[in-house]
JSON list of C-alpha atoms in Angstrom, two decimals:
[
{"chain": "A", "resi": 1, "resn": "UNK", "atom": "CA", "xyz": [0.00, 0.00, 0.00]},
{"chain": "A", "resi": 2, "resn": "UNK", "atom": "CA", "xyz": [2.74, 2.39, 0.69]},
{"chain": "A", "resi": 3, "resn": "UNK", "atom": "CA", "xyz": [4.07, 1.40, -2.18]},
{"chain": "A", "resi": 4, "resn": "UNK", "atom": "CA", "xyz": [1.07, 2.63, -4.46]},
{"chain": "A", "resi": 5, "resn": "UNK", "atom": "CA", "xyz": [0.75, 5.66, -2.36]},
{"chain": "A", "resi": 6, "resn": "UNK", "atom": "CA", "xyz": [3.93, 6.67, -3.32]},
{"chain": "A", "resi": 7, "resn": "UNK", "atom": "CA", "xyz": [3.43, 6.14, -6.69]},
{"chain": "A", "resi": 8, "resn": "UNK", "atom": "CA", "xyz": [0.35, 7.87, -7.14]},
{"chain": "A", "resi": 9, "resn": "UNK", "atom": "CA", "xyz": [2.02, 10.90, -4.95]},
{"chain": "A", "resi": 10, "resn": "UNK", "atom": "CA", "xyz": [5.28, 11.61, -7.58]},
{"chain": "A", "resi": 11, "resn": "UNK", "atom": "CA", "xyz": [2.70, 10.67, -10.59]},
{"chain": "A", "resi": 12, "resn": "UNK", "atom": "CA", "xyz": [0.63, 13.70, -9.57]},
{"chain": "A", "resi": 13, "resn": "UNK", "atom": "CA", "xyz": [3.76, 15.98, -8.65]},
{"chain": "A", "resi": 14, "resn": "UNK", "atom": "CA", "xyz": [5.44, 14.86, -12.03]},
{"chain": "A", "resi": 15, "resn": "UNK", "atom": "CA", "xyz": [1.83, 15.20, -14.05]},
{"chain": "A", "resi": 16, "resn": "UNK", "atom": "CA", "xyz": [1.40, 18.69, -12.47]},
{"chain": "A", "resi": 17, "resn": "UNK", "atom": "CA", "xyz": [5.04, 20.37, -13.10]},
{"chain": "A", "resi": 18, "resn": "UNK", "atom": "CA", "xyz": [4.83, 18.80, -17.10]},
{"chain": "A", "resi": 19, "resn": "UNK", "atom": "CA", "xyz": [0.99, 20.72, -17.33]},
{"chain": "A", "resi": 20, "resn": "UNK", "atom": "CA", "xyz": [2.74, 24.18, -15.95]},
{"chain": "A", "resi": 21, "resn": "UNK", "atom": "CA", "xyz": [6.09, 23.78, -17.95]},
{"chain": "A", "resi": 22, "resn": "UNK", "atom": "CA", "xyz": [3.79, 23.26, -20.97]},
{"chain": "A", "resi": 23, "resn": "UNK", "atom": "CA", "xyz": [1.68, 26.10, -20.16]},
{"chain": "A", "resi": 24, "resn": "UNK", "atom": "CA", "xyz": [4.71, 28.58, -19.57]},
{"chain": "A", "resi": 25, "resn": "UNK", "atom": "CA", "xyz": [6.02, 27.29, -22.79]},
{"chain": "A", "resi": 26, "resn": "UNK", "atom": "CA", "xyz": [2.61, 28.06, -24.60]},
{"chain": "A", "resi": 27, "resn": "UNK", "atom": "CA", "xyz": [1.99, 30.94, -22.97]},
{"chain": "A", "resi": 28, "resn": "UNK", "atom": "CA", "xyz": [5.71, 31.84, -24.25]},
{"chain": "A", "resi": 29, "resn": "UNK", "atom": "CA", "xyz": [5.87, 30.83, -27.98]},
{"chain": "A", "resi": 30, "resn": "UNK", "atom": "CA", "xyz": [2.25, 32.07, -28.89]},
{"chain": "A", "resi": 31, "resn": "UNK", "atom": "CA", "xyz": [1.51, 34.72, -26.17]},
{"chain": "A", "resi": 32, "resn": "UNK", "atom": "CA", "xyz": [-2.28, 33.88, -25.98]},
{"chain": "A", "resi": 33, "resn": "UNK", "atom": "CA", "xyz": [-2.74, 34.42, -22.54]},
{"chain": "A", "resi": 34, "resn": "UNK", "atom": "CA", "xyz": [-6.06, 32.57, -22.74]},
{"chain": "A", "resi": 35, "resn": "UNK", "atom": "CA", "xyz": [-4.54, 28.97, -22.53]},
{"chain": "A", "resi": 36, "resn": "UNK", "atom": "CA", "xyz": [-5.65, 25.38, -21.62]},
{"chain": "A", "resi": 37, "resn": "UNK", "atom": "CA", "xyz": [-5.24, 21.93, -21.76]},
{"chain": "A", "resi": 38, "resn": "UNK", "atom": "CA", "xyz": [-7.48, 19.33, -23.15]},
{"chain": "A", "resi": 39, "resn": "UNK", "atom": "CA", "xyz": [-8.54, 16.27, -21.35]},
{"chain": "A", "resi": 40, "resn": "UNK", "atom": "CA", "xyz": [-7.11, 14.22, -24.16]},
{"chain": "A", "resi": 41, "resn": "UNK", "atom": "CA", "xyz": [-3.52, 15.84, -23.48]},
{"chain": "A", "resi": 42, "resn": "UNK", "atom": "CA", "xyz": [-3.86, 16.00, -20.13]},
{"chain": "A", "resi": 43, "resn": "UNK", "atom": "CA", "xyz": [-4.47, 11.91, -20.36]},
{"chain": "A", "resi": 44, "resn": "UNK", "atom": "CA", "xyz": [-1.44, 11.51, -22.54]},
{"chain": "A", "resi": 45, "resn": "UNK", "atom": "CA", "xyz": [0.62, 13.85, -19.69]},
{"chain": "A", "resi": 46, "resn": "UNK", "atom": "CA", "xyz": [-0.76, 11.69, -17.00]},
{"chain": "A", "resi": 47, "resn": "UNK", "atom": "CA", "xyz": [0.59, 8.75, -18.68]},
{"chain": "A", "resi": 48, "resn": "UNK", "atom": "CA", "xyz": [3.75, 10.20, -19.54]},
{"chain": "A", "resi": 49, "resn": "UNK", "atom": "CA", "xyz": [4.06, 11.20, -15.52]},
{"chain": "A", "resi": 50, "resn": "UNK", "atom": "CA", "xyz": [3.29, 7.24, -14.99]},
{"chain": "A", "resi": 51, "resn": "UNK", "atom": "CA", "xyz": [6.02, 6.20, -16.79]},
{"chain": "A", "resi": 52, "resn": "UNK", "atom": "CA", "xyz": [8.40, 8.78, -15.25]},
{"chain": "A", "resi": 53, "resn": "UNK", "atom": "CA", "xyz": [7.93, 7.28, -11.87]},
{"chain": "A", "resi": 54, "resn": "UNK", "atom": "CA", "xyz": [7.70, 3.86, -12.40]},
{"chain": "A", "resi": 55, "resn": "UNK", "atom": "CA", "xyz": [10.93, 4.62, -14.40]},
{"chain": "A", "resi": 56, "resn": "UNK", "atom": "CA", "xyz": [12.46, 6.11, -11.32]},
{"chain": "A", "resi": 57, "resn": "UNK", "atom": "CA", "xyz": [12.12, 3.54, -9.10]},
{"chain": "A", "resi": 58, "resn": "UNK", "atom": "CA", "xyz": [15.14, 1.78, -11.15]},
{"chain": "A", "resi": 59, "resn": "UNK", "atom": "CA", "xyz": [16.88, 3.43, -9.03]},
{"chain": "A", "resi": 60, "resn": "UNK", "atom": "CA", "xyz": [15.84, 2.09, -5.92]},
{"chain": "A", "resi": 61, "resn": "UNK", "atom": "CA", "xyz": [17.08, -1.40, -6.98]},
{"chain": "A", "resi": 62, "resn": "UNK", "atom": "CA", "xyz": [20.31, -2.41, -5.13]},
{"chain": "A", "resi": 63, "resn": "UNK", "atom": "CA", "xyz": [21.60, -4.80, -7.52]},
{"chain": "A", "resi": 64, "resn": "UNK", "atom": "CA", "xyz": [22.56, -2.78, -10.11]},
{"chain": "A", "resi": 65, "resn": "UNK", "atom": "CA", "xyz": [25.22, -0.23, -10.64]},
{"chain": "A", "resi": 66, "resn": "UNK", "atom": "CA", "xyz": [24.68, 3.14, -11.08]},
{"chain": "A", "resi": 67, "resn": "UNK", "atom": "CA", "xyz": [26.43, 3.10, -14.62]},
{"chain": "A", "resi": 68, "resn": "UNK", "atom": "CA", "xyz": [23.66, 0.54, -15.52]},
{"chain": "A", "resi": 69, "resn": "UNK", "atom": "CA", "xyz": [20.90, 1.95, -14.10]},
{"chain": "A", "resi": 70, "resn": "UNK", "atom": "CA", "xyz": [21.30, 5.61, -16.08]},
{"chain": "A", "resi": 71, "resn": "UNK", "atom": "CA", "xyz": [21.46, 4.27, -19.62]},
{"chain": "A", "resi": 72, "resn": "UNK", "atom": "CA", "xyz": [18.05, 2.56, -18.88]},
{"chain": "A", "resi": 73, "resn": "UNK", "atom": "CA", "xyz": [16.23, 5.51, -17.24]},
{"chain": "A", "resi": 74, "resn": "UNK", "atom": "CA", "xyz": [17.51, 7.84, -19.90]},
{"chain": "A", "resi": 75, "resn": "UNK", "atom": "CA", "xyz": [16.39, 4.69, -23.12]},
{"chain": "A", "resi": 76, "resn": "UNK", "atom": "CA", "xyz": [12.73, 3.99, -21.37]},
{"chain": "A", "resi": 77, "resn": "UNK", "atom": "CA", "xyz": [12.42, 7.95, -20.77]},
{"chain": "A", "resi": 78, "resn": "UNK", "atom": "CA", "xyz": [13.18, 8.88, -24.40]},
{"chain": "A", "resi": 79, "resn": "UNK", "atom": "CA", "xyz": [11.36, 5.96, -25.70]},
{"chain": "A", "resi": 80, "resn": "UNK", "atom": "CA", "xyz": [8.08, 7.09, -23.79]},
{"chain": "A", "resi": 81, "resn": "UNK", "atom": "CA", "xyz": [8.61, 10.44, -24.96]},
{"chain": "A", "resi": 82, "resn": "UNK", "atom": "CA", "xyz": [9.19, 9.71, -28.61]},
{"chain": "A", "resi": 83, "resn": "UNK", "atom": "CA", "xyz": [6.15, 7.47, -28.29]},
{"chain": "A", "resi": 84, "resn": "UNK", "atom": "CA", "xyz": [3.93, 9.75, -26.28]},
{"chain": "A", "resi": 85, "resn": "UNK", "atom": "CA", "xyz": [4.64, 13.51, -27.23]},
{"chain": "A", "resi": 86, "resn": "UNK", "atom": "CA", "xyz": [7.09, 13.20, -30.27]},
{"chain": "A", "resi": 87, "resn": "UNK", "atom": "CA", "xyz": [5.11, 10.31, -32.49]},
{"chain": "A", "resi": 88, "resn": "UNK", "atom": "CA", "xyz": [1.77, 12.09, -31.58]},
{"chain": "A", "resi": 89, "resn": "UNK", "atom": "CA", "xyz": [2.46, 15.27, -33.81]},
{"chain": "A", "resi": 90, "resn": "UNK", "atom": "CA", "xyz": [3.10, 17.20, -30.94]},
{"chain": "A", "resi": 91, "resn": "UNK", "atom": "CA", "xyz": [6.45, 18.22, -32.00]},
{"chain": "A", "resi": 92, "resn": "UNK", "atom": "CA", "xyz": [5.76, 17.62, -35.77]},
{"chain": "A", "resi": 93, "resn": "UNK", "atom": "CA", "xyz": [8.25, 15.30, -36.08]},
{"chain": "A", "resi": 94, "resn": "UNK", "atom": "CA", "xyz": [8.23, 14.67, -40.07]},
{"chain": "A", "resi": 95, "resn": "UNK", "atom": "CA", "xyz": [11.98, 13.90, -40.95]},
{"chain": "A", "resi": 96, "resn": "UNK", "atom": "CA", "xyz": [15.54, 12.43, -39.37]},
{"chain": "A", "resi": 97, "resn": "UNK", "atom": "CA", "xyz": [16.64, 15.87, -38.40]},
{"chain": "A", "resi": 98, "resn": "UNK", "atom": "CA", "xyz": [13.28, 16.88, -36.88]},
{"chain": "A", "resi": 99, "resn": "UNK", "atom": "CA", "xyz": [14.02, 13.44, -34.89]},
{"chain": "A", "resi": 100, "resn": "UNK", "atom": "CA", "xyz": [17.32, 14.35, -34.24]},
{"chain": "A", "resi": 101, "resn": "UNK", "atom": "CA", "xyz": [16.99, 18.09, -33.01]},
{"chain": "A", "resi": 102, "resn": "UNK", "atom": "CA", "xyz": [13.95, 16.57, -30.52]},
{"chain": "A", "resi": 103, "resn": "UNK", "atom": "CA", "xyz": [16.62, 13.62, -29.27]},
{"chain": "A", "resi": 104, "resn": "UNK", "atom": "CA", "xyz": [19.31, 16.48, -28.89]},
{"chain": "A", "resi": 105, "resn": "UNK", "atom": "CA", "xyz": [16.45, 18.72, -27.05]},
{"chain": "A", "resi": 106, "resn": "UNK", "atom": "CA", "xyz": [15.62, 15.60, -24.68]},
{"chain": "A", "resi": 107, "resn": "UNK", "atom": "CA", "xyz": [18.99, 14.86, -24.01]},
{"chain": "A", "resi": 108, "resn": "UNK", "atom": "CA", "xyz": [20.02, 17.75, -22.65]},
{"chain": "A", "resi": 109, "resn": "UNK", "atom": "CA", "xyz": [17.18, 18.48, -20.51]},
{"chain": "A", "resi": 110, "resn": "UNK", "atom": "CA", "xyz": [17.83, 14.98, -19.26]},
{"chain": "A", "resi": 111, "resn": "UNK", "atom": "CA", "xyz": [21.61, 15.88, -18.21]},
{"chain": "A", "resi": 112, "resn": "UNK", "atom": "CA", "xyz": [20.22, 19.39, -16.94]},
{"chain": "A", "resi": 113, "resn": "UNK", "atom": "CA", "xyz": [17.89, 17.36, -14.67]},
{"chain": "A", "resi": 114, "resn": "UNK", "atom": "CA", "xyz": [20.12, 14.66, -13.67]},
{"chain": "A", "resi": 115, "resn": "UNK", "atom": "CA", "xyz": [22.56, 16.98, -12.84]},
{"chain": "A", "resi": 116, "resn": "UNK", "atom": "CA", "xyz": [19.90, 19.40, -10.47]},
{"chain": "A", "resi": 117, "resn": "UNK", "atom": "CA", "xyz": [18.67, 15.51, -9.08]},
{"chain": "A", "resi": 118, "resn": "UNK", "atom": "CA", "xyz": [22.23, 14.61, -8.05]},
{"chain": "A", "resi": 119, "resn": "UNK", "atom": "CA", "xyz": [23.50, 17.44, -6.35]},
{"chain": "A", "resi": 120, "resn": "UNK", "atom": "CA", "xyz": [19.93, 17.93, -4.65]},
{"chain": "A", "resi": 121, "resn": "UNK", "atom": "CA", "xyz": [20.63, 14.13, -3.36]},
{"chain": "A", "resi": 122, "resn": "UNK", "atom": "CA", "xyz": [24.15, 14.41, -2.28]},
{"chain": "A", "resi": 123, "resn": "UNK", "atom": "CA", "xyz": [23.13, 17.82, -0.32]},
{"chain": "A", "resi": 124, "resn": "UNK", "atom": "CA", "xyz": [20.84, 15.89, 1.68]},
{"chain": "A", "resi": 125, "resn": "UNK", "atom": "CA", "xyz": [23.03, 12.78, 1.72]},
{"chain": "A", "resi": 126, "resn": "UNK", "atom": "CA", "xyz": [25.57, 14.93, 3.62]},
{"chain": "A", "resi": 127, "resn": "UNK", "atom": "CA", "xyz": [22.33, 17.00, 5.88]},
{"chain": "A", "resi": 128, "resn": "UNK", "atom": "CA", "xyz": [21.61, 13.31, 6.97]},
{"chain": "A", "resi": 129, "resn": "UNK", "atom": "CA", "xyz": [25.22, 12.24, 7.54]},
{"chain": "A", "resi": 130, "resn": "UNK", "atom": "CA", "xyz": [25.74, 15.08, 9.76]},
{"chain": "A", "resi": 131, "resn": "UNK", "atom": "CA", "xyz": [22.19, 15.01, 11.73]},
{"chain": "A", "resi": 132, "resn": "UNK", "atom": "CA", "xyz": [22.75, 12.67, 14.86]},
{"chain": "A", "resi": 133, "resn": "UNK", "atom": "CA", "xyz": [20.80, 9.27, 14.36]},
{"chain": "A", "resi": 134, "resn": "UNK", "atom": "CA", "xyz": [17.99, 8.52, 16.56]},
{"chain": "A", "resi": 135, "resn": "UNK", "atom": "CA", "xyz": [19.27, 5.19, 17.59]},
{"chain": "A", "resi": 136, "resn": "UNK", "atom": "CA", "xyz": [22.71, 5.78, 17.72]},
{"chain": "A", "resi": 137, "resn": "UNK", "atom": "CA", "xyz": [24.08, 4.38, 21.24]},
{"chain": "A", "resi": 138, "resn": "UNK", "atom": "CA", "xyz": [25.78, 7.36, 23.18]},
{"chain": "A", "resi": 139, "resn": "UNK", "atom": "CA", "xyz": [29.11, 7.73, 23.66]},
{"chain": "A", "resi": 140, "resn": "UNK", "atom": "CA", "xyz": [31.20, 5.89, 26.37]},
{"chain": "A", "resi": 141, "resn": "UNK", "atom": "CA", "xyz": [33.37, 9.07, 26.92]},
{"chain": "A", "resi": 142, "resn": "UNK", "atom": "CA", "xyz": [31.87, 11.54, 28.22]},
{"chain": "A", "resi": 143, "resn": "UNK", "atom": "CA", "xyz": [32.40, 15.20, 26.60]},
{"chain": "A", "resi": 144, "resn": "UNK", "atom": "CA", "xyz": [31.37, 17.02, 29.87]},
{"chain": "A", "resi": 145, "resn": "UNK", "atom": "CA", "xyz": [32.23, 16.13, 33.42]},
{"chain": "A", "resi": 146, "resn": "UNK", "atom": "CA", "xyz": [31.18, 18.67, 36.03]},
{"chain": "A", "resi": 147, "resn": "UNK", "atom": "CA", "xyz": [33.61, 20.72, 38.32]},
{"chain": "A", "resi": 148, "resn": "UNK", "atom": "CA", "xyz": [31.40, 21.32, 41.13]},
{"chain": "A", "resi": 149, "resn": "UNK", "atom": "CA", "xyz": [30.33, 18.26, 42.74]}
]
């Protein structure tokens, strides 16, 4: 059960930052401020946001390596993509270099993610490491001993 709730949780935060980064970019490239998405695209973004997170949790497998894990979440990612977004028109992908200028696109919005992702991880890898555990077994040694007895 925690398992689904958690799923259902980053689907929703993934689903909601895709329909505002879509809107900006709308609201952007054709300045209509009077903006909107369908239900069919907001379907098709839901799914997409599916995907993402079930994709994610690759990395919560302990077997692999982290040099394996990457090339898979970056293939199923741009796969989903191409299939989703890319292969539905939305991009008007007609020719090799339209596909190629959308791979290039993808690609380095992947790296500029992964690289905002890792550092946000190792800052709170190193918060944790230096916040005292809540079963850690005190010290022996004592660090204060009292002069007035």
């Amino acid at each position: 059960m925690k398992r689904l709730e958690k799923l259902l949780y980053h689907t929703c935060t993934f689903t909601v930052l895709i329909s505002l980064l879509l809107l900006i970019f709308t609201l952007i490239g054709t300045g209509d401020k009077n903006i909107s998405i369908g239900a069919s695209r907001y379907f098709v973004i839901l799914l997409f946001s599916l995907i993402i997170t079930i994709t994610n949790m690759i990395f919560e497998i302990k077997s692999l390596k982290i040099y394996v894990k990457i090339p898979i979440h970056f293939a199923v990612l741009f796969f989903a993509f191409f299939i989703i977004f890319a292969n539905g028109n939305a991009f008007n992908v007609e020719s090799a270099s339209d596909f190629m200028v959308v791979f290039l696109v993808f690609s380095f919005l992947y790296a500029l993610f992964a690289c905002i992702a890792f550092f946000a991880v190792r800052g709170v890898k190193k918060l944790d490491d230096k916040m005292p555990q809540k079963n850690a077994k005190p010290s022996e040694k004592k660090d204060y001993s009292p002069r007035f007895k």
